[in-house]
PDB file of C-alpha atoms in Angstrom:
ATOM      1  CA  MET C   1     -13.762   3.922 -16.832  1.00 77.00           C
ATOM      2  CA  SER C   2     -14.577   3.795 -13.351  1.00 91.00           C
ATOM      3  CA  ASN C   3     -12.442   3.695  -9.700  1.00 97.00           C
ATOM      4  CA  ILE C   4     -12.463   2.411  -6.554  1.00 98.00           C
ATOM      5  CA  TYR C   5     -11.334   3.723  -3.349  1.00 98.00           C
ATOM      6  CA  LEU C   6      -9.297   1.478  -1.040  1.00 98.00           C
ATOM      7  CA  CYS C   7      -8.682   2.417   1.835  1.00 96.00           C
ATOM      8  CA  ILE C   8      -4.790   2.397   2.639  1.00 95.00           C
ATOM      9  CA  THR C   9      -2.230   3.481   5.006  1.00 90.00           C
ATOM     10  CA  ARG C  10      -0.332   7.098   4.122  1.00 88.00           C
ATOM     11  CA  PRO C  11       2.944   5.648   3.157  1.00 88.00           C
ATOM     12  CA  VAL C  12       1.835   2.943   0.796  1.00 92.00           C
ATOM     13  CA  ALA C  13      -1.389   5.528  -0.847  1.00 95.00           C
ATOM     14  CA  ALA C  14       1.722   8.255  -1.482  1.00 93.00           C
ATOM     15  CA  PHE C  15       5.267   5.261  -2.590  1.00 94.00           C
ATOM     16  CA  MET C  16       1.629   3.711  -4.809  1.00 95.00           C
ATOM     17  CA  ARG C  17       1.397   7.142  -6.191  1.00 96.00           C
ATOM     18  CA  SER C  18       4.794   7.406  -7.292  1.00 92.00           C
ATOM     19  CA  GLN C  19       5.396   6.735 -10.769  1.00 74.00           C
ATOM     20  CA  ASP C  20       9.010   8.243 -11.065  1.00 68.00           C
ATOM     21  CA  VAL C  21      11.064   9.955 -10.338  1.00 61.00           C
ATOM     22  CA  GLY C  22       9.875  13.943 -10.165  1.00 65.00           C
ATOM     23  CA  ASP C  23       6.345  12.129 -11.785  1.00 82.00           C
ATOM     24  CA  THR C  24       3.335  11.687  -8.851  1.00 90.00           C
ATOM     25  CA  LEU C  25      -0.038  11.228 -10.264  1.00 94.00           C
ATOM     26  CA  LYS C  26      -2.450  13.592  -7.847  1.00 95.00           C
ATOM     27  CA  PRO C  27      -4.492  11.777  -5.707  1.00 96.00           C
ATOM     28  CA  ASP C  28      -7.419  12.046  -7.528  1.00 96.00           C
ATOM     29  CA  GLU C  29      -5.840  10.071 -10.583  1.00 96.00           C
ATOM     30  CA  PRO C  30      -6.080   6.396 -10.712  1.00 96.00           C
ATOM     31  CA  VAL C  31      -3.094   3.797 -10.153  1.00 96.00           C
ATOM     32  CA  VAL C  32      -3.771   1.569 -13.166  1.00 96.00           C
ATOM     33  CA  PHE C  33      -2.374  -1.600 -12.849  1.00 95.00           C
ATOM     34  CA  SER C  34      -1.196  -4.244 -15.960  1.00 94.00           C
ATOM     35  CA  PRO C  35      -3.320  -6.987 -16.639  1.00 94.00           C
ATOM     36  CA  TYR C  36      -0.155  -9.412 -15.726  1.00 94.00           C
ATOM     37  CA  SER C  37       0.143  -8.026 -12.374  1.00 95.00           C
ATOM     38  CA  GLU C  38      -1.229 -10.114  -9.629  1.00 95.00           C
ATOM     39  CA  GLU C  39      -3.004  -7.069  -8.115  1.00 97.00           C
ATOM     40  CA  TYR C  40      -5.256  -6.999 -11.739  1.00 96.00           C
ATOM     41  CA  SER C  41      -6.223 -10.730 -10.759  1.00 95.00           C
ATOM     42  CA  ILE C  42      -7.092  -8.721  -7.596  1.00 96.00           C
ATOM     43  CA  LEU C  43      -9.486  -6.847  -8.985  1.00 96.00           C
ATOM     44  CA  GLU C  44     -10.981  -9.056 -11.861  1.00 94.00           C
ATOM     45  CA  ALA C  45     -12.361 -11.568  -8.759  1.00 94.00           C
ATOM     46  CA  GLY C  46     -13.533  -9.643  -6.913  1.00 95.00           C
ATOM     47  CA  LEU C  47     -15.048  -6.953  -8.033  1.00 96.00           C
ATOM     48  CA  ARG C  48     -18.698  -6.121  -7.678  1.00 94.00           C
ATOM     49  CA  VAL C  49     -21.801  -4.073  -7.260  1.00 95.00           C
ATOM     50  CA  ILE C  50     -22.341  -3.650  -3.380  1.00 96.00           C
ATOM     51  CA  PRO C  51     -24.718  -1.351  -1.359  1.00 96.00           C
ATOM     52  CA  GLU C  52     -22.915   1.972  -1.163  1.00 96.00           C
ATOM     53  CA  SER C  53     -24.598   1.660   2.394  1.00 94.00           C
ATOM     54  CA  GLU C  54     -22.301  -2.070   3.090  1.00 95.00           C
ATOM     55  CA  GLN C  55     -19.051  -1.135   1.573  1.00 96.00           C
ATOM     56  CA  GLY C  56     -17.924   0.561   5.141  1.00 93.00           C
ATOM     57  CA  ALA C  57     -16.690  -2.853   6.656  1.00 93.00           C
ATOM     58  CA  ALA C  58     -14.630  -2.875   3.476  1.00 96.00           C
ATOM     59  CA  ARG C  59     -13.375   0.178   3.821  1.00 95.00           C
ATOM     60  CA  CYS C  60     -13.516  -0.426  -0.272  1.00 98.00           C
ATOM     61  CA  TYR C  61     -16.002   2.601  -2.269  1.00 98.00           C
ATOM     62  CA  SER C  62     -17.371   2.885  -5.465  1.00 98.00           C
ATOM     63  CA  GLN C  63     -17.155   6.279  -7.888  1.00 97.00           C
ATOM     64  CA  THR C  64     -20.962   5.987  -6.700  1.00 97.00           C
ATOM     65  CA  ALA C  65     -20.271   6.097  -2.771  1.00 97.00           C
ATOM     66  CA  TRP C  66     -17.035   8.308  -3.235  1.00 97.00           C
ATOM     67  CA  GLN C  67     -19.234  11.234  -4.995  1.00 97.00           C
ATOM     68  CA  ASN C  68     -21.204  11.335  -2.360  1.00 97.00           C
ATOM     69  CA  MET C  69     -18.466  11.677   0.670  1.00 97.00           C
ATOM     70  CA  LEU C  70     -17.474  13.773  -1.691  1.00 97.00           C
ATOM     71  CA  CYS C  71     -20.150  16.014  -0.664  1.00 97.00           C
ATOM     72  CA  GLY C  72     -19.982  15.434   2.816  1.00 97.00           C
ATOM     73  CA  ARG C  73     -23.109  12.298   2.731  1.00 96.00           C
ATOM     74  CA  ALA C  74     -22.920   8.966   3.924  1.00 96.00           C
ATOM     75  CA  PRO C  75     -21.335   6.040   1.678  1.00 96.00           C
ATOM     76  CA  ASN C  76     -25.218   5.849   0.432  1.00 95.00           C
ATOM     77  CA  GLY C  77     -26.323   9.290  -0.591  1.00 93.00           C
ATOM     78  CA  GLY C  78     -29.050  11.509   2.042  1.00 92.00           C
ATOM     79  CA  LYS C  79     -29.049  14.611   3.312  1.00 93.00           C
ATOM     80  CA  THR C  80     -25.640  16.272   4.450  1.00 94.00           C
ATOM     81  CA  ILE C  81     -23.722  15.594   6.768  1.00 94.00           C
ATOM     82  CA  ILE C  82     -20.642  17.751   6.732  1.00 95.00           C
ATOM     83  CA  LYS C  83     -19.734  20.843   4.928  1.00 94.00           C
ATOM     84  CA  ARG C  84     -17.077  20.090   2.992  1.00 94.00           C
ATOM     85  CA  SER C  85     -15.786  21.592  -1.241  1.00 95.00           C
ATOM     86  CA  PRO C  86     -15.812  18.049  -3.027  1.00 95.00           C
ATOM     87  CA  ASP C  87     -12.779  19.430  -5.012  1.00 95.00           C
ATOM     88  CA  GLU C  88     -11.151  17.959  -1.751  1.00 96.00           C
ATOM     89  CA  TRP C  89      -9.357  15.273  -1.481  1.00 96.00           C
ATOM     90  CA  LEU C  90     -11.381  13.159   1.122  1.00 96.00           C
ATOM     91  CA  THR C  91      -9.716  13.027   5.106  1.00 93.00           C
ATOM     92  CA  PHE C  92     -10.429   9.550   6.763  1.00 92.00           C
ATOM     93  CA  SER C  93     -11.450  11.896   9.815  1.00 91.00           C
ATOM     94  CA  GLU C  94     -13.988  12.774   7.219  1.00 94.00           C
ATOM     95  CA  LEU C  95     -14.312   9.392   6.257  1.00 93.00           C
ATOM     96  CA  CYS C  96     -15.077   8.502  10.060  1.00 92.00           C
ATOM     97  CA  ALA C  97     -17.625  11.504  10.581  1.00 92.00           C
ATOM     98  CA  LEU C  98     -19.797  10.223   7.570  1.00 94.00           C
ATOM     99  CA  GLU C  99     -19.583   6.212   8.816  1.00 91.00           C
ATOM    100  CA  CYS C 100     -20.746   7.553  12.696  1.00 85.00           C
ATOM    101  CA  VAL C 101     -17.715   5.972  13.320  1.00 85.00           C
ATOM    102  CA  ASN C 102     -15.107   6.207  16.556  1.00 80.00           C
ATOM    103  CA  ASN C 103     -11.310   7.103  15.031  1.00 76.00           C
ATOM    104  CA  ARG C 104      -9.379   6.000  16.977  1.00 72.00           C
ATOM    105  CA  TYR C 105      -6.239   7.550  15.671  1.00 62.00           C
ATOM    106  CA  LYS C 106      -5.333  10.746  17.029  1.00 54.00           C
ATOM    107  CA  ARG C 107      -3.742  12.029  13.263  1.00 57.00           C
ATOM    108  CA  ASP C 108      -4.755  11.432   9.901  1.00 66.00           C
ATOM    109  CA  SER C 109      -2.658   8.010   9.491  1.00 80.00           C
ATOM    110  CA  TYR C 110      -5.105   6.169   6.580  1.00 90.00           C
ATOM    111  CA  ASP C 111      -5.260   7.725   3.216  1.00 94.00           C
ATOM    112  CA  PHE C 112      -7.933   6.782   0.002  1.00 97.00           C
ATOM    113  CA  LEU C 113      -5.923   5.252  -3.470  1.00 98.00           C
ATOM    114  CA  CYS C 114      -7.741   5.804  -6.553  1.00 98.00           C
ATOM    115  CA  ILE C 115      -8.021   2.556  -8.411  1.00 98.00           C
ATOM    116  CA  GLN C 116      -9.134   2.040 -11.826  1.00 97.00           C
ATOM    117  CA  MET C 117     -11.204  -0.573 -12.495  1.00 96.00           C
ATOM    118  CA  PRO C 118     -10.422  -3.079 -15.087  1.00 95.00           C
ATOM    119  CA  ARG C 119     -13.327  -2.142 -17.801  1.00 93.00           C
ATOM    120  CA  GLU C 120     -14.760  -5.961 -18.104  1.00 92.00           C
ATOM    121  CA  ILE C 121     -13.952  -9.064 -15.495  1.00 90.00           C
ATOM    122  CA  TYR C 122     -15.687 -12.570 -15.586  1.00 83.00           C
ATOM    123  CA  ASP C 123     -19.018 -13.339 -13.072  1.00 77.00           C
ATOM    124  CA  GLY C 124     -19.057 -16.579 -13.034  1.00 74.00           C
ATOM    125  CA  GLU C 125     -21.049 -16.673 -15.707  1.00 78.00           C
ATOM    126  CA  GLU C 126     -20.685 -14.206 -18.439  1.00 85.00           C
ATOM    127  CA  VAL C 127     -17.951 -11.530 -18.497  1.00 89.00           C
ATOM    128  CA  VAL C 128     -19.467  -8.080 -17.655  1.00 92.00           C
ATOM    129  CA  ARG C 129     -19.136  -4.890 -17.639  1.00 93.00           C
ATOM    130  CA  THR C 130     -18.022  -2.475 -15.203  1.00 95.00           C
ATOM    131  CA  GLY C 131     -19.403   0.076 -13.329  1.00 94.00           C
ATOM    132  CA  LYS C 132     -19.535   3.385 -11.221  1.00 96.00           C
ATOM    133  CA  THR C 133     -21.354   0.940  -8.568  1.00 96.00           C
ATOM    134  CA  PHE C 134     -18.394  -1.855  -8.184  1.00 97.00           C
ATOM    135  CA  THR C 135     -16.031  -2.668  -5.681  1.00 97.00           C
ATOM    136  CA  LEU C 136     -14.182  -5.144  -3.316  1.00 97.00           C
ATOM    137  CA  ASP C 137     -15.251  -6.608  -0.892  1.00 94.00           C
ATOM    138  CA  THR C 138     -14.417  -7.079   2.395  1.00 96.00           C
ATOM    139  CA  LYS C 139     -11.872 -10.111   1.844  1.00 97.00           C
ATOM    140  CA  PRO C 140     -10.104  -9.186  -1.753  1.00 97.00           C
ATOM    141  CA  ALA C 141      -9.895  -5.792  -0.475  1.00 97.00           C
ATOM    142  CA  ASN C 142      -7.612  -6.696   2.099  1.00 97.00           C
ATOM    143  CA  ASP C 143      -6.021  -9.488  -0.273  1.00 97.00           C
ATOM    144  CA  LEU C 144      -5.182  -6.345  -2.569  1.00 98.00           C
ATOM    145  CA  ARG C 145      -3.870  -3.964   0.721  1.00 97.00           C
ATOM    146  CA  LYS C 146      -1.127  -6.958   1.798  1.00 94.00           C
ATOM    147  CA  VAL C 147       0.248  -7.370  -2.107  1.00 95.00           C
ATOM    148  CA  LEU C 148       0.710  -2.861  -2.406  1.00 96.00           C
ATOM    149  CA  ARG C 149       2.341  -3.496   2.129  1.00 91.00           C
ATOM    150  CA  LYS C 150       4.638  -6.331   0.477  1.00 89.00           C
ATOM    151  CA  MET C 151       5.264  -3.789  -2.307  1.00 91.00           C
ATOM    152  CA  PHE C 152       6.353  -0.915  -0.575  1.00 90.00           C
ATOM    153  CA  VAL C 153       8.407  -2.777   1.568  1.00 87.00           C
ATOM    154  CA  ARG C 154       9.807  -4.776  -0.719  1.00 87.00           C
ATOM    155  CA  THR C 155      11.430  -1.154  -2.248  1.00 89.00           C
ATOM    156  CA  LEU C 156      12.245  -0.445   0.759  1.00 87.00           C
ATOM    157  CA  LEU C 157      14.285  -2.567   2.922  1.00 87.00           C
ATOM    158  CA  GLU C 158      15.910  -2.237  -1.060  1.00 88.00           C
ATOM    159  CA  PHE C 159      16.676   0.860  -0.449  1.00 88.00           C
ATOM    160  CA  ASP C 160      17.603   0.046   3.030  1.00 88.00           C
ATOM    161  CA  LYS C 161      20.300  -2.560   1.861  1.00 87.00           C
ATOM    162  CA  LYS C 162      21.731  -0.818  -0.815  1.00 89.00           C
ATOM    163  CA  SER C 163      22.481   2.481   1.405  1.00 89.00           C
ATOM    164  CA  GLN C 164      23.015   0.242   4.105  1.00 87.00           C
ATOM    165  CA  ARG C 165      26.379  -1.151   1.721  1.00 88.00           C
ATOM    166  CA  PHE C 166      27.028   2.084   0.347  1.00 89.00           C
ATOM    167  CA  ALA C 167      28.074   3.928   3.578  1.00 88.00           C
ATOM    168  CA  GLN C 168      30.067   1.124   4.942  1.00 87.00           C
ATOM    169  CA  ALA C 169      32.588   0.679   1.545  1.00 88.00           C
ATOM    170  CA  LYS C 170      32.649   4.278   1.748  1.00 85.00           C
ATOM    171  CA  GLY C 171      33.413   4.087   5.577  1.00 87.00           C
ATOM    172  CA  PHE C 172      31.093   6.078   7.474  1.00 82.00           C
ATOM    173  CA  ARG C 173      27.102   5.217   8.983  1.00 86.00           C
ATOM    174  CA  ARG C 174      23.814   6.467   7.730  1.00 86.00           C
ATOM    175  CA  THR C 175      21.589   6.709   9.937  1.00 85.00           C
ATOM    176  CA  ASP C 176      18.104   4.510   9.732  1.00 84.00           C
ATOM    177  CA  VAL C 177      16.340   7.906   9.619  1.00 81.00           C
ATOM    178  CA  GLU C 178      18.576  10.030   7.212  1.00 85.00           C
ATOM    179  CA  ILE C 179      17.883   6.699   5.094  1.00 86.00           C
ATOM    180  CA  LEU C 180      14.425   6.195   5.487  1.00 85.00           C
ATOM    181  CA  GLU C 181      13.579   9.846   4.968  1.00 84.00           C
ATOM    182  CA  ARG C 182      15.599   9.870   1.490  1.00 88.00           C
ATOM    183  CA  PHE C 183      13.185   7.278   0.602  1.00 89.00           C
ATOM    184  CA  PHE C 184      10.328   9.136   1.418  1.00 87.00           C
ATOM    185  CA  ALA C 185      11.729  11.712  -0.361  1.00 86.00           C
ATOM    186  CA  LYS C 186      12.847   9.397  -3.525  1.00 88.00           C
ATOM    187  CA  TYR C 187       9.379   8.491  -3.553  1.00 90.00           C
ATOM    188  CA  ASP C 188       7.338  11.858  -2.996  1.00 89.00           C
ATOM    189  CA  ILE C 189       6.006  10.266   0.596  1.00 86.00           C
ATOM    190  CA  PRO C 190       4.998  13.602   2.804  1.00 82.00           C
ATOM    191  CA  VAL C 191       6.699  13.497   6.171  1.00 74.00           C
ATOM    192  CA  SER C 192       6.781  16.036   9.360  1.00 65.00           C
ATOM    193  CA  HIS C 193      10.731  16.937  10.640  1.00 62.00           C
ATOM    194  CA  ASP C 194       9.916  17.451  13.991  1.00 59.00           C
ATOM    195  CA  GLN C 195      11.435  14.859  16.483  1.00 65.00           C
ATOM    196  CA  LYS C 196       8.172  13.048  17.818  1.00 68.00           C
ATOM    197  CA  GLU C 197       8.146  12.023  13.673  1.00 62.00           C
ATOM    198  CA  ARG C 198      11.746  11.439  13.635  1.00 64.00           C
ATOM    199  CA  ASP C 199      11.629   8.918  16.473  1.00 71.00           C
ATOM    200  CA  SER C 200       7.948   7.500  14.894  1.00 71.00           C
ATOM    201  CA  ILE C 201      10.026   6.951  11.608  1.00 68.00           C
ATOM    202  CA  ARG C 202      12.978   4.988  13.358  1.00 74.00           C
ATOM    203  CA  ARG C 203      10.834   3.013  14.861  1.00 81.00           C
ATOM    204  CA  GLN C 204       8.749   2.238  12.012  1.00 78.00           C
ATOM    205  CA  LEU C 205      11.589   1.742   9.612  1.00 78.00           C
ATOM    206  CA  HIS C 206      12.512  -1.604  12.674  1.00 81.00           C
ATOM    207  CA  ARG C 207       9.089  -2.996  12.379  1.00 83.00           C
ATOM    208  CA  TRP C 208       9.566  -3.147   8.250  1.00 79.00           C
ATOM    209  CA  ARG C 209      12.655  -4.311   8.686  1.00 80.00           C
ATOM    210  CA  GLN C 210      11.213  -7.426  10.964  1.00 80.00           C
ATOM    211  CA  GLU C 211       8.333  -7.678   8.660  1.00 75.00           C
ATOM    212  CA  GLY C 212      10.364  -7.855   5.264  1.00 71.00           C
ATOM    213  CA  GLU C 213      12.395 -10.648   7.569  1.00 71.00           C
ATOM    214  CA  LYS C 214       8.518 -12.785   7.341  1.00 70.00           C
ATOM    215  CA  TYR C 215       8.350 -12.160   4.133  1.00 66.00           C
ATOM    216  CA  ILE C 216      11.185 -13.622   2.745  1.00 61.00           C
ATOM    217  CA  GLU C 217      10.875 -16.533   4.431  1.00 61.00           C
ATOM    218  CA  GLN C 218       6.988 -17.209   3.597  1.00 60.00           C
ATOM    219  CA  ASP C 219       7.146 -15.715  -0.360  1.00 56.00           C
ATOM    220  CA  VAL C 220       7.053 -18.233  -2.666  1.00 47.00           C
ATOM    221  CA  LEU C 221       9.078 -16.601  -5.016  1.00 45.00           C
ATOM    222  CA  ILE C 222      11.713 -17.059  -3.235  1.00 49.00           C
ATOM    223  CA  GLY C 223      11.216 -20.783  -3.121  1.00 51.00           C
ATOM    224  CA  ASP C 224      14.297 -21.576  -5.147  1.00 52.00           C
ATOM    225  CA  GLU C 225      15.906 -24.646  -3.864  1.00 58.00           C
ATOM    226  CA  ASP C 226      18.710 -23.060  -5.288  1.00 50.00           C
ATOM    227  CA  ILE C 227      18.225 -20.578  -2.748  1.00 46.00           C
ATOM    228  CA  THR C 228      16.829 -22.577  -0.091  1.00 51.00           C
ATOM    229  CA  ARG C 229      18.554 -25.938   0.256  1.00 56.00           C
ATOM    230  CA  ILE C 230      20.876 -26.477   3.379  1.00 59.00           C
ATOM    231  CA  ASP C 231      23.865 -28.589   2.620  1.00 61.00           C
ATOM    232  CA  ASP C 232      24.810 -30.736   5.526  1.00 68.00           C
ATOM    233  CA  TYR C 233      28.253 -29.009   5.546  1.00 58.00           C
ATOM    234  CA  GLU C 234      26.781 -25.546   6.327  1.00 59.00           C
ATOM    235  CA  LEU C 235      25.107 -27.309   9.438  1.00 63.00           C
ATOM    236  CA  ARG C 236      28.579 -28.626  11.320  1.00 66.00           C
ATOM    237  CA  GLY C 237      30.967 -26.150   9.298  1.00 64.00           C
ATOM    238  CA  GLY C 238      33.845 -26.073   7.306  1.00 60.00           C
ATOM    239  CA  ILE C 239      34.513 -26.454   3.614  1.00 60.00           C
ATOM    240  CA  PRO C 240      32.223 -28.316   0.841  1.00 58.00           C
ATOM    241  CA  ASP C 241      33.734 -31.894   0.691  1.00 60.00           C
ATOM    242  CA  TYR C 242      33.301 -31.961  -3.417  1.00 53.00           C
ATOM    243  CA  ASN C 243      34.417 -35.794  -4.105  1.00 55.00           C
TER     244      ASN C 243
END
């Protein structure tokens, strides 16, 4: 079965590879989504054959394009642009070189998540078998990134709240850096430990908390009337009138 390779931020890619405690997929091992998941629905609706030369717009690559890049060639093949071992995982910097685009980031902030495609999809007219030339166009690729990022942020915020509640119950304060480093360790997310990295971690957790609050406000899963209903007494203060 063929795979696609989605360019996504490094923490989210590492999080998605973490299957269980002590069990992490290698980069070239595909993440497999349940047929009943939102991710699988995006794949079913969005997969199609896209020329390798046009796949860079979505930053999502087919099996054929990926094999070309592993060999140091452009996604659509041709002459060798950079000499590299096809056994080594592609970096974002190498991708920029192969695509002839400027790398605006000082370090490799992005990774590539290997995702197993559904064996068959419905293209609007008939059921077709997927293959090595299938991938996602820009919109479904972005939709998939958003879903994966939301999953990452929700899990992080749940871990964050549990950590804070535990520390409060025990009478001490656990720092943001400590919480995030423990989360990264649990999900096997690589991070260095110099002071700049620690400061970056602290700022990143603050941004993820803000992002998580927006998800809570916008997410249809939280759109339960028993949660979202605001009674009069809650606005004016005091206790409810049950008479």
